[in-house]
PDB file of N, CA, C and O in Angstrom:
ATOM      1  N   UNK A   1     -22.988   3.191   9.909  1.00  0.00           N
ATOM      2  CA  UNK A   1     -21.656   2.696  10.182  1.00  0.00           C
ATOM      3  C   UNK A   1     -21.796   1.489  11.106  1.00  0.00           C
ATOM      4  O   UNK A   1     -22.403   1.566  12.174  1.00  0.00           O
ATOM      5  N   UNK A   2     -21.190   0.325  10.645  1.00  0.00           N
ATOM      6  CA  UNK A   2     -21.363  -0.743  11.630  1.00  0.00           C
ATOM      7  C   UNK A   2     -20.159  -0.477  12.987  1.00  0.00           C
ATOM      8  O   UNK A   2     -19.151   0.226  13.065  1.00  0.00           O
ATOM      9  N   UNK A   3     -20.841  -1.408  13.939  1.00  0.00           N
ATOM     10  CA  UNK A   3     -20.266  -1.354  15.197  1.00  0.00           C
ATOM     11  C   UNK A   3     -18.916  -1.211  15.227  1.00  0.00           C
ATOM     12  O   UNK A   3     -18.361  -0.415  15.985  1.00  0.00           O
ATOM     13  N   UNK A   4     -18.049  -2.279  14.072  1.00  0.00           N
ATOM     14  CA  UNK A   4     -16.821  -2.586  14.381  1.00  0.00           C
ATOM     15  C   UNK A   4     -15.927  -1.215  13.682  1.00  0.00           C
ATOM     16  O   UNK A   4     -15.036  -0.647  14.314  1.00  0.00           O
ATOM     17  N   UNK A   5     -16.314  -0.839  12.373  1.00  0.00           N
ATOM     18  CA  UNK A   5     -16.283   0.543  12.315  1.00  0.00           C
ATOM     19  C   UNK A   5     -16.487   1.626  13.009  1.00  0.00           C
ATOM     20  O   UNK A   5     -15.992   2.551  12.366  1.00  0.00           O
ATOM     21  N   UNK A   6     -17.055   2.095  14.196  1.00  0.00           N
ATOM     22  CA  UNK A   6     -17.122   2.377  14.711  1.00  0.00           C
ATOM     23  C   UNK A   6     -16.055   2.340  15.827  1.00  0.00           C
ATOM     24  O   UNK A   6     -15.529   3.428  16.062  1.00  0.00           O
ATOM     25  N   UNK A   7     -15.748   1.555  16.368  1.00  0.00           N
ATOM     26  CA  UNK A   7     -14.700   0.769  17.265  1.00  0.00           C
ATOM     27  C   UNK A   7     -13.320   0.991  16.504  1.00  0.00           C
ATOM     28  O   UNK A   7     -12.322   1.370  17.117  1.00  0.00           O
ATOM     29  N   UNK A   8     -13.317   0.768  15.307  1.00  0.00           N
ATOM     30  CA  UNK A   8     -11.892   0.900  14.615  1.00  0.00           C
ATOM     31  C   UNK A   8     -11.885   2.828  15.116  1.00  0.00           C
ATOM     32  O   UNK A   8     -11.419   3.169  16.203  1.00  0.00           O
ATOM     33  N   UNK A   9     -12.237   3.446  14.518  1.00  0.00           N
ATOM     34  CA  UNK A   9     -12.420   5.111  14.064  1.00  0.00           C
ATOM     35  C   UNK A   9     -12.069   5.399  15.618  1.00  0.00           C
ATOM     36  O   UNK A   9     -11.151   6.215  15.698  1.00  0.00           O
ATOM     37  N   UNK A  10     -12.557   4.944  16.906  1.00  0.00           N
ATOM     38  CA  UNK A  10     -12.331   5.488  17.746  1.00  0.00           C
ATOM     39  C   UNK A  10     -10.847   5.397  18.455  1.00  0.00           C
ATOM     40  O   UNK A  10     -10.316   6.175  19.247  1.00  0.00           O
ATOM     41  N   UNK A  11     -10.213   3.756  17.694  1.00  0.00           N
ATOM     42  CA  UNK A  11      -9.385   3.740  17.989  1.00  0.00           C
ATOM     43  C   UNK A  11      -8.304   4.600  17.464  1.00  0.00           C
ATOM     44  O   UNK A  11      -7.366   5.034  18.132  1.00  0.00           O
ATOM     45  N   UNK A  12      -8.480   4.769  16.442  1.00  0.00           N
ATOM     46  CA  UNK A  12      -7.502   5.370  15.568  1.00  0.00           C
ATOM     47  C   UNK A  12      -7.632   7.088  15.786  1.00  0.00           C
ATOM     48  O   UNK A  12      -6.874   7.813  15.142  1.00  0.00           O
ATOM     49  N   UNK A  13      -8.726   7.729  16.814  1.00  0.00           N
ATOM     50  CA  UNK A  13      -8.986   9.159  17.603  1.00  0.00           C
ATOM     51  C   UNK A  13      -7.664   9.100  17.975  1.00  0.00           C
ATOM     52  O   UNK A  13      -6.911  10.022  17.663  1.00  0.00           O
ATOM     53  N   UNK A  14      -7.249   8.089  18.634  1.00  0.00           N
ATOM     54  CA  UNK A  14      -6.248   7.939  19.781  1.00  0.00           C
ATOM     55  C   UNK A  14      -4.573   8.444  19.397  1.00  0.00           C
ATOM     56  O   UNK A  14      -3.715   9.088  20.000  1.00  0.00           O
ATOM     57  N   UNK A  15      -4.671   7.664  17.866  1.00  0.00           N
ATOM     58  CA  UNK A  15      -3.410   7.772  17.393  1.00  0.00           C
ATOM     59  C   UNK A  15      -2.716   9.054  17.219  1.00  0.00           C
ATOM     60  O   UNK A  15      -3.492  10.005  17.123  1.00  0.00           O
ATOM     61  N   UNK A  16      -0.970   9.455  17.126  1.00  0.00           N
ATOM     62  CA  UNK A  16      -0.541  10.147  16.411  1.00  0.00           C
ATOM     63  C   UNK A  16      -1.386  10.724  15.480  1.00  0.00           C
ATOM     64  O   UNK A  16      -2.357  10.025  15.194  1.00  0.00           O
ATOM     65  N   UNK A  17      -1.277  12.128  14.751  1.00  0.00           N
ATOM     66  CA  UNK A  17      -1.802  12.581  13.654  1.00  0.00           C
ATOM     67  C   UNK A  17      -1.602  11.795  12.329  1.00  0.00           C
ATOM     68  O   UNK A  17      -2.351  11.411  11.430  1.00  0.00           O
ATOM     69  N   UNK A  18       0.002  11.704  12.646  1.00  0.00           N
ATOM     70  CA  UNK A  18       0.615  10.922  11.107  1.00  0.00           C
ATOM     71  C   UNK A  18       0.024   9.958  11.186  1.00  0.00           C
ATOM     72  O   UNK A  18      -0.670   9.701  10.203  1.00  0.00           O
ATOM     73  N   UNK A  19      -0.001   9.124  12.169  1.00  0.00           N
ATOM     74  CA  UNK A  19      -0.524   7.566  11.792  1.00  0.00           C
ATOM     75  C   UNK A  19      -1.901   7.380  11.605  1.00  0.00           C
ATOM     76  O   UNK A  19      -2.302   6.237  11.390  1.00  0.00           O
ATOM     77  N   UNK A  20      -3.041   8.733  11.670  1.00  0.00           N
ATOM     78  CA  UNK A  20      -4.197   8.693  11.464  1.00  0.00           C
ATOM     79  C   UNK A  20      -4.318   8.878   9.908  1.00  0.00           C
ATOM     80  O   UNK A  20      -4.955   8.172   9.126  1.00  0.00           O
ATOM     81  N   UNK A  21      -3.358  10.283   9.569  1.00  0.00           N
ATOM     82  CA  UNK A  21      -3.423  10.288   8.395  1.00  0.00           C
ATOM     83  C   UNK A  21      -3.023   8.876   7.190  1.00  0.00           C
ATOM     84  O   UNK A  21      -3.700   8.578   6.206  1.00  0.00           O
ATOM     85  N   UNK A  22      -1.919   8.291   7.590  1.00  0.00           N
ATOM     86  CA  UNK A  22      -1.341   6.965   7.450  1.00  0.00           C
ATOM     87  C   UNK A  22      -3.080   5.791   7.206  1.00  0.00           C
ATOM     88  O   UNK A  22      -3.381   5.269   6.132  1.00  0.00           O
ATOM     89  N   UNK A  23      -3.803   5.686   8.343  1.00  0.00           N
ATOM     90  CA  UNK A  23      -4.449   4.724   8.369  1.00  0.00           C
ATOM     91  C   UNK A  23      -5.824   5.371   7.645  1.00  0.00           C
ATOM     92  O   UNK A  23      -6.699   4.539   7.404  1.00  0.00           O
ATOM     93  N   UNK A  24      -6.150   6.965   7.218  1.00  0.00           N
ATOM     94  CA  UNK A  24      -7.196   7.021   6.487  1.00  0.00           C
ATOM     95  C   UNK A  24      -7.204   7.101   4.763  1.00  0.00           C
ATOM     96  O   UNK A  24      -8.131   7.214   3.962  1.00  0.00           O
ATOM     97  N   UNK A  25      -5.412   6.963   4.558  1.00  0.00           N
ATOM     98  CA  UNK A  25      -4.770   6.770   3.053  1.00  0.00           C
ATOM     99  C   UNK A  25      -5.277   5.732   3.039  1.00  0.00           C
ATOM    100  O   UNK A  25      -6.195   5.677   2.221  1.00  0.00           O
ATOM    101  N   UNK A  26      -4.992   4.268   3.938  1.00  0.00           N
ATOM    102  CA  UNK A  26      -5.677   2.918   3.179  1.00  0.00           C
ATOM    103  C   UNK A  26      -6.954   2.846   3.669  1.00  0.00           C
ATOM    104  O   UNK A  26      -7.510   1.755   3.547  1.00  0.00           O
ATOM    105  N   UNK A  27      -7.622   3.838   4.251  1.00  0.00           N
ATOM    106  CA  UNK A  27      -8.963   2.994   4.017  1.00  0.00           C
ATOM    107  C   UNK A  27      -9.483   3.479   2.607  1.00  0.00           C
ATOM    108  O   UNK A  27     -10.166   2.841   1.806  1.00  0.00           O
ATOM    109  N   UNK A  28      -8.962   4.840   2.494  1.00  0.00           N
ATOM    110  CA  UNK A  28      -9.399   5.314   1.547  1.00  0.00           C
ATOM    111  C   UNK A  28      -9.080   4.593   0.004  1.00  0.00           C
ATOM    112  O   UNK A  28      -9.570   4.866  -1.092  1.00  0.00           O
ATOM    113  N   UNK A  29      -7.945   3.454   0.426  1.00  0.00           N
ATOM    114  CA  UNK A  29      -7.374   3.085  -1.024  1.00  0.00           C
ATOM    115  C   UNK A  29      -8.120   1.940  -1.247  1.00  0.00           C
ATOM    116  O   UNK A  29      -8.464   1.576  -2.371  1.00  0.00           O
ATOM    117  N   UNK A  30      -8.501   1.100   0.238  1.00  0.00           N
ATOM    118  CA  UNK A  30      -9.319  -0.227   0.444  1.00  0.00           C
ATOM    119  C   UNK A  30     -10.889   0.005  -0.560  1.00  0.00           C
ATOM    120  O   UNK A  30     -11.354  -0.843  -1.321  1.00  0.00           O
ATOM    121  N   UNK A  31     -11.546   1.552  -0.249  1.00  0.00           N
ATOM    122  CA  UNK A  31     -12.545   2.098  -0.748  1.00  0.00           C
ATOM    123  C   UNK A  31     -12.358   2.284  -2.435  1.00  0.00           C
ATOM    124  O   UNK A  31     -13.343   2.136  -3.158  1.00  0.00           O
ATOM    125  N   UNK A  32     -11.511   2.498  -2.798  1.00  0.00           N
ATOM    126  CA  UNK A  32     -11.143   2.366  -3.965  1.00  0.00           C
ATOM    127  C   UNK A  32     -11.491   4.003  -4.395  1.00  0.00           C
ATOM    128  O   UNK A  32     -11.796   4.237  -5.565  1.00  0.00           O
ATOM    129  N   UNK A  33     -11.435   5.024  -3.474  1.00  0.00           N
ATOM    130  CA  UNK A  33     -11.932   6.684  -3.308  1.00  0.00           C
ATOM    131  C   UNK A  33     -10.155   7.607  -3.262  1.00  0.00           C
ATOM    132  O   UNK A  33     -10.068   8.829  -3.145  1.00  0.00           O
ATOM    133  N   UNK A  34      -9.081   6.782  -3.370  1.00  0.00           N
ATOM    134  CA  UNK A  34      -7.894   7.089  -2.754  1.00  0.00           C
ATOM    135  C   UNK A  34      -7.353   8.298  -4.572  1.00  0.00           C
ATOM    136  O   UNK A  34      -7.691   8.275  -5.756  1.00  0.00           O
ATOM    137  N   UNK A  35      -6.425   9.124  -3.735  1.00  0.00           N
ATOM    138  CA  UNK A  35      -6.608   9.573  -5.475  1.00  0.00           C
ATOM    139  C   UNK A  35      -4.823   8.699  -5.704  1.00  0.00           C
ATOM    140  O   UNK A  35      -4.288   8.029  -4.821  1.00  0.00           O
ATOM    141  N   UNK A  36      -4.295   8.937  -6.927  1.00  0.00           N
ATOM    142  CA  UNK A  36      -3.237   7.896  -7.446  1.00  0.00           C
ATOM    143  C   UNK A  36      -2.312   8.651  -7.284  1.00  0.00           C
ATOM    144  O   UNK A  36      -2.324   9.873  -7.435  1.00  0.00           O
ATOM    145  N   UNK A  37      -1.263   7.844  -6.899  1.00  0.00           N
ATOM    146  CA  UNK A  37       0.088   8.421  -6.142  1.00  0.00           C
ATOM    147  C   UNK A  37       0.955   8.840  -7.399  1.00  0.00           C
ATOM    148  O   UNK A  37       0.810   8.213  -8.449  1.00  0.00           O
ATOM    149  N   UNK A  38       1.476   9.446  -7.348  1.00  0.00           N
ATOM    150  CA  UNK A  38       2.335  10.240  -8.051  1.00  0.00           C
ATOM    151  C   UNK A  38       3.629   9.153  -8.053  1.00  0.00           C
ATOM    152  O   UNK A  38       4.070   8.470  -7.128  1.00  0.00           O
ATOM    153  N   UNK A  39       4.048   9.260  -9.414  1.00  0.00           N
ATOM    154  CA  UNK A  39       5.158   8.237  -9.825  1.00  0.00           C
ATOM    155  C   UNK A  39       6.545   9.041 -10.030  1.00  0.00           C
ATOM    156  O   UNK A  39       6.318   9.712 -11.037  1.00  0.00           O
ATOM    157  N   UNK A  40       7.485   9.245  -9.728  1.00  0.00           N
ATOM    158  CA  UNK A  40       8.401  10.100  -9.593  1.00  0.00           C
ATOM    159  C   UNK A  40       9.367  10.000 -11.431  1.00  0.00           C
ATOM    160  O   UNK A  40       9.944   8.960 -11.747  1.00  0.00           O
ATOM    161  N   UNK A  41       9.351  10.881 -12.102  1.00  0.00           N
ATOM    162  CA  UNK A  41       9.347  10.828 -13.263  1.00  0.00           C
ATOM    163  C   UNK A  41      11.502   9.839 -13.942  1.00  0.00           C
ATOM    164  O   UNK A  41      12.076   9.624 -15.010  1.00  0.00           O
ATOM    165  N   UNK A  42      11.729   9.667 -12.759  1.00  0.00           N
ATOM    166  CA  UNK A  42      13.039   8.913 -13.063  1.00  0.00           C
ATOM    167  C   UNK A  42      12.868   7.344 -12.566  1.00  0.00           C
ATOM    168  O   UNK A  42      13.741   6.508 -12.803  1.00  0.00           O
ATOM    169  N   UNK A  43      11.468   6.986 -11.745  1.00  0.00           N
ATOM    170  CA  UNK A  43      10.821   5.631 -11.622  1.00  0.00           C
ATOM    171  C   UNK A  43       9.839   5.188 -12.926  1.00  0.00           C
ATOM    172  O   UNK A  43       9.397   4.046 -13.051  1.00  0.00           O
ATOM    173  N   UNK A  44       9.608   6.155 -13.758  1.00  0.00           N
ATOM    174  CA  UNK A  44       8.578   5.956 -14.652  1.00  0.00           C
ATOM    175  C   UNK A  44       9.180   4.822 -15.731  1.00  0.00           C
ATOM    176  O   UNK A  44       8.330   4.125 -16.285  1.00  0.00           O
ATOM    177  N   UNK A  45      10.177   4.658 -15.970  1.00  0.00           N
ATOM    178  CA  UNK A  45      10.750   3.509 -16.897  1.00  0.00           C
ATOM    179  C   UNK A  45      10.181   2.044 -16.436  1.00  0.00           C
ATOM    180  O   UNK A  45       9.612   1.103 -16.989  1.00  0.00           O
ATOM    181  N   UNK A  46      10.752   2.441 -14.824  1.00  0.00           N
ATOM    182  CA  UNK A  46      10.703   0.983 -14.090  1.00  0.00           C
ATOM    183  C   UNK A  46       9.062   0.363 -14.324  1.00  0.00           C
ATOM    184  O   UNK A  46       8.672  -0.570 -15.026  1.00  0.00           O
ATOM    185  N   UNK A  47       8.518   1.046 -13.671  1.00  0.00           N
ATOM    186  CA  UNK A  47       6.932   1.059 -13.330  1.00  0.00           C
ATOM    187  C   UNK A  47       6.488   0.443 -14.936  1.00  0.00           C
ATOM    188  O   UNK A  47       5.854  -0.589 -15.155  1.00  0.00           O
ATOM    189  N   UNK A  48       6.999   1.356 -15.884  1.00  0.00           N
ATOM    190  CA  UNK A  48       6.350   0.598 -17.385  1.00  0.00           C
ATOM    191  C   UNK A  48       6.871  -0.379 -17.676  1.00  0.00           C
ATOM    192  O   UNK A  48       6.408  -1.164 -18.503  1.00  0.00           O
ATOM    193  N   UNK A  49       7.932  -0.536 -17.065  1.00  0.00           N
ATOM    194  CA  UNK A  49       8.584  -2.225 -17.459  1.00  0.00           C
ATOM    195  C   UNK A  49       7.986  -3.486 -16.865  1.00  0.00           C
ATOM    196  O   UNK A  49       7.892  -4.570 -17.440  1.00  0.00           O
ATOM    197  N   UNK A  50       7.481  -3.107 -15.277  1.00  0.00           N
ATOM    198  CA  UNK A  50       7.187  -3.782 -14.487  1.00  0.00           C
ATOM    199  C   UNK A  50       5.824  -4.482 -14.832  1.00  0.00           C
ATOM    200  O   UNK A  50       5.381  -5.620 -14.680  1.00  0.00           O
ATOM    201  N   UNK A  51       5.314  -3.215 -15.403  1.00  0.00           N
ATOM    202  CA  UNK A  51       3.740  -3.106 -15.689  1.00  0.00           C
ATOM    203  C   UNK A  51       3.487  -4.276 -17.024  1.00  0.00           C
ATOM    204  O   UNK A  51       2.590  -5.118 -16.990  1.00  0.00           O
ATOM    205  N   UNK A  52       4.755  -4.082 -18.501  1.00  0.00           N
ATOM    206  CA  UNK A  52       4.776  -4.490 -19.195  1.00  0.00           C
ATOM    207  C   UNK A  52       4.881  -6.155 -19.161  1.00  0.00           C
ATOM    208  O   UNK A  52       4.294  -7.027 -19.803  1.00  0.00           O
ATOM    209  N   UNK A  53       5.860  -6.194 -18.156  1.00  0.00           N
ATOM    210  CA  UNK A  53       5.734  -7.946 -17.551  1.00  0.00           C
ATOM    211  C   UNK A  53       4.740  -8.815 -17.072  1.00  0.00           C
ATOM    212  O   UNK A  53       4.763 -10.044 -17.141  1.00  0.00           O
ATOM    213  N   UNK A  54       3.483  -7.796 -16.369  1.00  0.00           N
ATOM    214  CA  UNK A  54       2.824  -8.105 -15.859  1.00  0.00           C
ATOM    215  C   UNK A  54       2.216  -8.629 -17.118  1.00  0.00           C
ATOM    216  O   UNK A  54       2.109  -9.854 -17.162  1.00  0.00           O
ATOM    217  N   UNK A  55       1.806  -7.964 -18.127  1.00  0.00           N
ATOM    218  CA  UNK A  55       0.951  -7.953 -19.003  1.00  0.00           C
ATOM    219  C   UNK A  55       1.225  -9.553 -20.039  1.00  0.00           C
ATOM    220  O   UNK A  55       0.443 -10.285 -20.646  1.00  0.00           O
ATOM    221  N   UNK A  56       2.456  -9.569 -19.870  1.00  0.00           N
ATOM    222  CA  UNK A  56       3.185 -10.711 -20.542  1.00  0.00           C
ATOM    223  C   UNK A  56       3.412 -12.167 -19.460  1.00  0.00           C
ATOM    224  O   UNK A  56       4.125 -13.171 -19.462  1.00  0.00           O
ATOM    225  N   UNK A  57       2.258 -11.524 -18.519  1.00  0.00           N
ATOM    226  CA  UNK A  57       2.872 -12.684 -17.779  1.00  0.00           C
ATOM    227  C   UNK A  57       3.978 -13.078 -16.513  1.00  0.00           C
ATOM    228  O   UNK A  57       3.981 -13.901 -15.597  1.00  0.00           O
ATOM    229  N   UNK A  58       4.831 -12.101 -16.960  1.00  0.00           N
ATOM    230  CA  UNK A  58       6.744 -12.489 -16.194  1.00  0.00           C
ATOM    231  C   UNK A  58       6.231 -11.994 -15.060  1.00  0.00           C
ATOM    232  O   UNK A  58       6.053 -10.787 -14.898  1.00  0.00           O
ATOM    233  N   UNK A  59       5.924 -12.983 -14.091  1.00  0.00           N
ATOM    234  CA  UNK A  59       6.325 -12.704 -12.798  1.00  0.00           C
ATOM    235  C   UNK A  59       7.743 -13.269 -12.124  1.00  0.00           C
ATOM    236  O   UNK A  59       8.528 -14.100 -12.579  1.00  0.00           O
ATOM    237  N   UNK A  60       7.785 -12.553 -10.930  1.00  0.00           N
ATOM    238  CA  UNK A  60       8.963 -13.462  -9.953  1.00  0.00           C
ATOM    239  C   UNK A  60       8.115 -14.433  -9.376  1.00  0.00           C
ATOM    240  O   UNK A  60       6.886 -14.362  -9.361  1.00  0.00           O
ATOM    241  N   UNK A  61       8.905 -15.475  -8.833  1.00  0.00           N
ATOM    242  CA  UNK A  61       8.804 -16.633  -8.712  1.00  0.00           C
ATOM    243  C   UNK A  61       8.778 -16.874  -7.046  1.00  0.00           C
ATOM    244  O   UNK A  61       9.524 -16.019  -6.570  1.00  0.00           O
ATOM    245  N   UNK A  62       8.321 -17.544  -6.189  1.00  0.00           N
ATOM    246  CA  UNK A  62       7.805 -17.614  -5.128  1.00  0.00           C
ATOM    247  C   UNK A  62       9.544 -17.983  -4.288  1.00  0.00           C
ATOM    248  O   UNK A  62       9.551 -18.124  -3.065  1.00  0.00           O
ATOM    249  N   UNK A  63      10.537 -18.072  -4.878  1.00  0.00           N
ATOM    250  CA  UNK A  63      11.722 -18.184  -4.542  1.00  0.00           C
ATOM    251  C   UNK A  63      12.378 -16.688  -4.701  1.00  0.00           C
ATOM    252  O   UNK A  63      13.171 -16.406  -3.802  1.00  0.00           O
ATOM    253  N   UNK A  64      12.245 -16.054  -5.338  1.00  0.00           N
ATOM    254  CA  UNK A  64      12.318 -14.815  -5.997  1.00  0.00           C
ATOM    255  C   UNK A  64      12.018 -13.676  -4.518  1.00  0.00           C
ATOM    256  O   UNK A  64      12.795 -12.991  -3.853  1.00  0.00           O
ATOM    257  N   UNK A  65      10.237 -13.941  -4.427  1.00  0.00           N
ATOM    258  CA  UNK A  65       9.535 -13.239  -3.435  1.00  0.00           C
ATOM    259  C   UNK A  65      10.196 -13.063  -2.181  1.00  0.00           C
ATOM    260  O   UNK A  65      10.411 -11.995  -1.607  1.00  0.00           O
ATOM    261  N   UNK A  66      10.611 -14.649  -1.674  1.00  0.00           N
ATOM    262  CA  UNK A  66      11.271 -15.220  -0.452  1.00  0.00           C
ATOM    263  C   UNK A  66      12.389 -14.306  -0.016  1.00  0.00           C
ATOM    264  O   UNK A  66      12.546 -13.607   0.985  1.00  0.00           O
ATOM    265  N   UNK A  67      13.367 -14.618  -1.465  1.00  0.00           N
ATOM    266  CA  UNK A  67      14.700 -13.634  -1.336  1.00  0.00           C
ATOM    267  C   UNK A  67      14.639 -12.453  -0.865  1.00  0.00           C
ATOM    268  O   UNK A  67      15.507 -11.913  -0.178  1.00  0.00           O
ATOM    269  N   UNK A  68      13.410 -11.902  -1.277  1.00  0.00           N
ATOM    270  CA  UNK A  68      13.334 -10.266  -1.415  1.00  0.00           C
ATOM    271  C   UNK A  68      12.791  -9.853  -0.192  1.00  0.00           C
ATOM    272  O   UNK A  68      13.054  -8.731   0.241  1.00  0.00           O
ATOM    273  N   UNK A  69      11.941 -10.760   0.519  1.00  0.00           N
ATOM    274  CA  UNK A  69      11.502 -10.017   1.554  1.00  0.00           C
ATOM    275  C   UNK A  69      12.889 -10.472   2.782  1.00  0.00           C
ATOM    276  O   UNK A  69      13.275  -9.664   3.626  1.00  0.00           O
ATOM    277  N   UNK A  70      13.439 -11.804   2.650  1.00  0.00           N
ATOM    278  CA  UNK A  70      14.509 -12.139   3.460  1.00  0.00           C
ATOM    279  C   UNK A  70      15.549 -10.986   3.596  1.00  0.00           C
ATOM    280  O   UNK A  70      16.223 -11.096   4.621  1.00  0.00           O
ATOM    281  N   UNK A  71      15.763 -10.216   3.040  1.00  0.00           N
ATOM    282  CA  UNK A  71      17.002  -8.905   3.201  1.00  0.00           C
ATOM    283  C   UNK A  71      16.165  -7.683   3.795  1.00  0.00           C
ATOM    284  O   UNK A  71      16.717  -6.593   3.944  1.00  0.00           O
ATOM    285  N   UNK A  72      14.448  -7.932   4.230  1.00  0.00           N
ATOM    286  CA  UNK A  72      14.776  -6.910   5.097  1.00  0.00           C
ATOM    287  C   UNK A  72      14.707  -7.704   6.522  1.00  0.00           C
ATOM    288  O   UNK A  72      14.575  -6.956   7.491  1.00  0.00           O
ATOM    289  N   UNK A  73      14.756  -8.711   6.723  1.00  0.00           N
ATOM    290  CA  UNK A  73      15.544  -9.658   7.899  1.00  0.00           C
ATOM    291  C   UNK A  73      16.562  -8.822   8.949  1.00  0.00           C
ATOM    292  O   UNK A  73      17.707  -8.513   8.620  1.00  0.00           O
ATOM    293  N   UNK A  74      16.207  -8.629   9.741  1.00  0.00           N
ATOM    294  CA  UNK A  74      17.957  -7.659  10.558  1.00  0.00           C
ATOM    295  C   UNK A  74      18.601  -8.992  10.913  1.00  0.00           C
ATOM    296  O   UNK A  74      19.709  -9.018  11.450  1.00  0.00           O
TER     297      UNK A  74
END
């Protein structure tokens, strides 16, 4: 384990439980070891539509992105 790993892990001893559990979901997802989240079966349309766009190309548009993150703005 390198140093800075090391240094991260100890920090994260420190944390809340949740937020340990929280921060060993992404390392584990960073690792590519994470298992796949469960899609809630009344999101499953969306997700294949979304997915289907991807495939075709259709993204949103960097004006699009802007909008979307601007509304969670307080």
């Amino acid at each position: 384990m390198t140093k800075l790993l090391e240094k991260a892990v100890e920090t994260v001893r420190n944390l809340p439980s949740d937020r340990q559990d929280d921060i060993a979901r992404a390392m584990l997802e960073l690792a590519n070891e994470a298992e796949p989240e469960e899609i809630d079966p009344a999101d499953l349309p969306a997700v294949l539509e979304g997915l289907a766009q991807a495939q075709r190309g259709e993204y949103a548009s960097a004006a699009d992105v802007e909008a979307a993150f601007r509304r969670f703005d307080s």
